[in-house]
mmCIF file of C-alpha atoms in Angstrom:
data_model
loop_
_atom_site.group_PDB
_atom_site.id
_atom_site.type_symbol
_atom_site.label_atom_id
_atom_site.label_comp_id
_atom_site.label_asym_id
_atom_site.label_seq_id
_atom_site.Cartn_x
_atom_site.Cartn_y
_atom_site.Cartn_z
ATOM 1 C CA UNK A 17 -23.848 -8.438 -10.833
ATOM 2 C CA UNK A 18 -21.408 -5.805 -9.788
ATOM 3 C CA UNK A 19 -21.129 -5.431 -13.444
ATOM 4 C CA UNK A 20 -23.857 -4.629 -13.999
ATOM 5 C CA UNK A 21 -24.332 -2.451 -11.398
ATOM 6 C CA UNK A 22 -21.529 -0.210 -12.701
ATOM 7 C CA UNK A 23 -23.447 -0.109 -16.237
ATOM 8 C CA UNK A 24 -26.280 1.427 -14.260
ATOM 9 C CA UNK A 25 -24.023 3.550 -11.856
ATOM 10 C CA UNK A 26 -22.424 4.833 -15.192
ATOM 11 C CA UNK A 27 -26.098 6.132 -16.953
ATOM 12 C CA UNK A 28 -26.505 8.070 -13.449
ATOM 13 C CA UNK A 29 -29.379 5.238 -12.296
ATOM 14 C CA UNK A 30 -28.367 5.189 -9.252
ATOM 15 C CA UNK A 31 -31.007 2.767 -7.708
ATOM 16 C CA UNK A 32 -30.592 -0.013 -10.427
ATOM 17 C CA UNK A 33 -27.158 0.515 -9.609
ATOM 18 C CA UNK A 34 -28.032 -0.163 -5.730
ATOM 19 C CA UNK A 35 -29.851 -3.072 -5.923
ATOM 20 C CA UNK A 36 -27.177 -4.810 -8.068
ATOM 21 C CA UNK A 37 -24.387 -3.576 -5.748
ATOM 22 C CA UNK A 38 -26.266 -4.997 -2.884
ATOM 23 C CA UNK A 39 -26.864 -8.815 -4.606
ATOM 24 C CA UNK A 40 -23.471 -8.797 -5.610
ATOM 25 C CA UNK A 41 -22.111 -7.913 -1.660
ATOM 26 C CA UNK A 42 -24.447 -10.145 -0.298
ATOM 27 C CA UNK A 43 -22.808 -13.305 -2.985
ATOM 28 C CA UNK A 44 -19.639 -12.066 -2.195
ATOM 29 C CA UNK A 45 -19.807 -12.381 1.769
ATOM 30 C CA UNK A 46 -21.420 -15.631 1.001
ATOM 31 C CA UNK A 47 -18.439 -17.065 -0.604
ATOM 32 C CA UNK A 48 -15.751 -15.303 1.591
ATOM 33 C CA UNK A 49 -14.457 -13.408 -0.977
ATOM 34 C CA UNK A 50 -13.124 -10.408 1.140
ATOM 35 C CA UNK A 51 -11.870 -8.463 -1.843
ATOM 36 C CA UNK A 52 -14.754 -8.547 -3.074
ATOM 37 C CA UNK A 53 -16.691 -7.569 -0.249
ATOM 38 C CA UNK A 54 -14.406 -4.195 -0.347
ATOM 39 C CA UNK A 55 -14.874 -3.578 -3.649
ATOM 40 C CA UNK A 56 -18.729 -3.892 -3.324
ATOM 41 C CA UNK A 57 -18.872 -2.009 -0.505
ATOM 42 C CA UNK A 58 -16.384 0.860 -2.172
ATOM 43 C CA UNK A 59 -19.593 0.418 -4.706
ATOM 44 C CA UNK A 60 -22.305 1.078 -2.786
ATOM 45 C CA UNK A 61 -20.261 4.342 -1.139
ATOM 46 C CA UNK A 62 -19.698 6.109 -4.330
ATOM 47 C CA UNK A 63 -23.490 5.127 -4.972
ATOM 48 C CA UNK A 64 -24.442 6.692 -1.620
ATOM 49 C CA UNK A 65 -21.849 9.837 -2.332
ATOM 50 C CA UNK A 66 -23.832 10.588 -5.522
ATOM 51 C CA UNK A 67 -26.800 10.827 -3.834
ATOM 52 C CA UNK A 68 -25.780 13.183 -1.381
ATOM 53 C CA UNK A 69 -25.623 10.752 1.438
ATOM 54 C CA UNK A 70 -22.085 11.548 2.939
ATOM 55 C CA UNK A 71 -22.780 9.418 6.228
ATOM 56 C CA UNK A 72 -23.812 6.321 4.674
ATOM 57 C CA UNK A 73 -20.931 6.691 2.287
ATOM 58 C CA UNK A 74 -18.619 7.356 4.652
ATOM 59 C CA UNK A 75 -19.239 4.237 6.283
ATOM 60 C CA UNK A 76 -19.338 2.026 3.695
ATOM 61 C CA UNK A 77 -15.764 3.607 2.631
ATOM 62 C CA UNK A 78 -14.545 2.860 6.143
ATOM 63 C CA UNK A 79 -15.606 -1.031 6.014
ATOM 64 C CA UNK A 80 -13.964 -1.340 2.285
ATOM 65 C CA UNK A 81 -10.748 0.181 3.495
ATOM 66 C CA UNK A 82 -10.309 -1.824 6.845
ATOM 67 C CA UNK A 83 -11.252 -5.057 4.433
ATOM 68 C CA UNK A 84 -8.285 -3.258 1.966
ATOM 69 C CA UNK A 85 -5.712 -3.161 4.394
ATOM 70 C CA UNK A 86 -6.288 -6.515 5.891
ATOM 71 C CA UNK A 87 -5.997 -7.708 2.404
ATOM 72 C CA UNK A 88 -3.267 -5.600 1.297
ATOM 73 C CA UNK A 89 -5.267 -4.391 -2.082
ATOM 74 C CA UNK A 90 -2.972 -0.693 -2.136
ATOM 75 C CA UNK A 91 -4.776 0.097 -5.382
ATOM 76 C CA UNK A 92 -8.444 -0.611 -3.469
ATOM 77 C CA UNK A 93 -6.795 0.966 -0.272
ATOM 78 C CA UNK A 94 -6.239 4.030 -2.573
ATOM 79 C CA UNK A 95 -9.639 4.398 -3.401
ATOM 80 C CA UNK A 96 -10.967 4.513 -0.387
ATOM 81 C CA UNK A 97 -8.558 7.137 1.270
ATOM 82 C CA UNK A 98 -9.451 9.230 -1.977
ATOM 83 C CA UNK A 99 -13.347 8.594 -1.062
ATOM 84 C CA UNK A 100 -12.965 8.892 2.711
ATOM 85 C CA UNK A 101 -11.089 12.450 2.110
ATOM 86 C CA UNK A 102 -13.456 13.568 -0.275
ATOM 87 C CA UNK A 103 -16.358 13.510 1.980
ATOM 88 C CA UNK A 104 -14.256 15.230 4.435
ATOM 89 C CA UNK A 105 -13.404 17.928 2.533
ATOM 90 C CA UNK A 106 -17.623 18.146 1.867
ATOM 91 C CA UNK A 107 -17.665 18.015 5.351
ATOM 92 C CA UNK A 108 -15.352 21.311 5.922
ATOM 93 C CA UNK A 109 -12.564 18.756 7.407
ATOM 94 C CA UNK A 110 -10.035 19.823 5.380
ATOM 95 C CA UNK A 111 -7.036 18.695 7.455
ATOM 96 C CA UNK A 112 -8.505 14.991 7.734
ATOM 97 C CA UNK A 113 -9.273 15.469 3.980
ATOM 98 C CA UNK A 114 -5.621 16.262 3.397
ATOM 99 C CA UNK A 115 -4.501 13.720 5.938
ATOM 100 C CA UNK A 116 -5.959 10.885 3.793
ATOM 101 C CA UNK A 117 -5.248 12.332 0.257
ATOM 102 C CA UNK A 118 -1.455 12.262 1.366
ATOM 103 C CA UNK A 119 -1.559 8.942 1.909
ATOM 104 C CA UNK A 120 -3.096 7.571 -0.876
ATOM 105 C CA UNK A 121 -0.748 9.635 -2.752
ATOM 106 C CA UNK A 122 2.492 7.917 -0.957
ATOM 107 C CA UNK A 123 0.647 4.719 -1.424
ATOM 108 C CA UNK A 124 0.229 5.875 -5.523
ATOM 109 C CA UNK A 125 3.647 7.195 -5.508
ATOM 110 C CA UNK A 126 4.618 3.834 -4.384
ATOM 111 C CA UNK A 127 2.834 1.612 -7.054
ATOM 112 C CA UNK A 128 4.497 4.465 -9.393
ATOM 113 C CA UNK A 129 0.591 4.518 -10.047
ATOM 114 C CA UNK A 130 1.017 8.008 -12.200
ATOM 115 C CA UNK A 131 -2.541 8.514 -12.953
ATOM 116 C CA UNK A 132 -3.461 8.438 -9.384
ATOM 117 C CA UNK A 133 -0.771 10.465 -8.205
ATOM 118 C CA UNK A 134 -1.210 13.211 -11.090
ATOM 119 C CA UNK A 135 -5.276 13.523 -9.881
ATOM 120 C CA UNK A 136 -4.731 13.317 -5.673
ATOM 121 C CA UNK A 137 -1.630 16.045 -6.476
ATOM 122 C CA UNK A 138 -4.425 17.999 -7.871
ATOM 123 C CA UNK A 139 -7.181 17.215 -5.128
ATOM 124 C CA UNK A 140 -4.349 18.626 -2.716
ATOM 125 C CA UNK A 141 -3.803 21.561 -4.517
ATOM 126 C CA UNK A 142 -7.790 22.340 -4.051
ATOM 127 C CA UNK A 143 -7.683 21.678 -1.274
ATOM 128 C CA UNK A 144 -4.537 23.669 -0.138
ATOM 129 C CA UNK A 145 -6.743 26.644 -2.124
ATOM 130 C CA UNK A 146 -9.980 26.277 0.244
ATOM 131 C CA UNK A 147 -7.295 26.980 2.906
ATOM 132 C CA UNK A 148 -6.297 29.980 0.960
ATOM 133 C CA UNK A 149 -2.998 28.203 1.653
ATOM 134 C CA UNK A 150 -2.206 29.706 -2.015
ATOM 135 C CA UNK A 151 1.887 28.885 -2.177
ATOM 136 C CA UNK A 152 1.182 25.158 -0.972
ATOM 137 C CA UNK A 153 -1.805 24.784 -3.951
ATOM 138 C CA UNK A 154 0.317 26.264 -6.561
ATOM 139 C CA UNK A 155 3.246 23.923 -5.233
ATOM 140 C CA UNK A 156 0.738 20.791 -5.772
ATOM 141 C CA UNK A 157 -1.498 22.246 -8.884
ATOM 142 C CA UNK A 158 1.895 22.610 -10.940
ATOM 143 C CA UNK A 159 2.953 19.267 -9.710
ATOM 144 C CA UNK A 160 -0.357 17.623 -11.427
ATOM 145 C CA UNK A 161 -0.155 19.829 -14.367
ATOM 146 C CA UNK A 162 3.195 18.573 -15.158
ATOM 147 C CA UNK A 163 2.066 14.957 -14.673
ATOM 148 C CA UNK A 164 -0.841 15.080 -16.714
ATOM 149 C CA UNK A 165 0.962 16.723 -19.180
ATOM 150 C CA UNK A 166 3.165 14.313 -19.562
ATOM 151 C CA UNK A 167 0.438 11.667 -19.611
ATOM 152 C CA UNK A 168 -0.764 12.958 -22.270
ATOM 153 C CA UNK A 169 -4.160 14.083 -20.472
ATOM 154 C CA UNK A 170 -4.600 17.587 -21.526
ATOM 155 C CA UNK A 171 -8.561 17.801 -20.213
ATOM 156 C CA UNK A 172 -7.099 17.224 -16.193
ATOM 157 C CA UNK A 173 -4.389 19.766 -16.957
ATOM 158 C CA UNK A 174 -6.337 22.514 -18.477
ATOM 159 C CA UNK A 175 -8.497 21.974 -15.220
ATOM 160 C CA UNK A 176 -5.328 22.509 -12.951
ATOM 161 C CA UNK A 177 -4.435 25.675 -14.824
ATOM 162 C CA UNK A 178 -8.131 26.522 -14.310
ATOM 163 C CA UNK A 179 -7.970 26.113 -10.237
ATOM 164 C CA UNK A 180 -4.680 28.138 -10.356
ATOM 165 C CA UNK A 181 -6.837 30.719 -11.918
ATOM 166 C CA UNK A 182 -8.471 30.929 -8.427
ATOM 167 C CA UNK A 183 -5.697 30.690 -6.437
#
């Protein structure tokens, strides 16, 4: 079901999306599978975040990540630092935004997770730039660029150069 959901999630239909998120959470509790449960929940937050509903999201990112951590999923915790920091940021809490972005990225740096590291390094460096913190965002911008460069994804890095550009 969660499957499925992520077909719908994926063609922007969000409520399809929903309602398979939901069955699939409600199976998942069911059965005790707690990871699971997380990712579900992680689900139904990024549905909730597309839709403009940063409470709701925010809470559902909250439960997935205390479900993470008592599981030890680092790649699930991750996520959900990355989520919870996003909405932050929407929120104008930039230093809680940062506060979670920098750990997901130790936790990334950790799993040697490069892909992860390469796109927080870059969230940090926008965010460093909304704080017209300009040194710091060209410190973490040039960090991703040179990470995604040498991951061979030029469409990330081109957007890095692009948010030096406003830095």
């Amino acid at each position: 079901l969660g499957n499925i959901g992520n077909v719908y999630y994926n063609q922007d239909q969000y409520d399809k999306a929903m309602e398979h998120y939901q069955k699939a959470l409600t199976i998942s509790q069911k059965l005790k599978k707690e990871g699971e449960v997380a990712t579900n929940l992680g689900n139904i937050g990024n549905v909730y975040y597309n839709q403009d509903q940063y409470d709701e999201a925010m809470e559902h990112y909250q439960r997935a990540l205390v479900i993470s951590k008592k599981l030890g999923k680092e790649l699930l915790i991750t996520d959900n630092l990355e989520s919870i920091a996003d909405i932050s940021i929407k929120w104008g809490q930039y230093e809680k935004g940062l506060e979670h972005y920098q750990k997901a990225l130790t936790i990334s740096q950790k799993l040697k997770n490069e892909v992860k590291v390469a796109e927080i390094l870059g969230y940090i460096g926008g965010t460093y730039n909304n704080l017209d913190q300009y040194d710091k965002a060209m410190d973490y911008l040039q960090r991703s660029i040179i990470l995604h460069r040498k991951l061979g994804d030029d469409i990330n890095a081109a957007s890095d150069i692009g948010n030096i550009g406003y830095t």
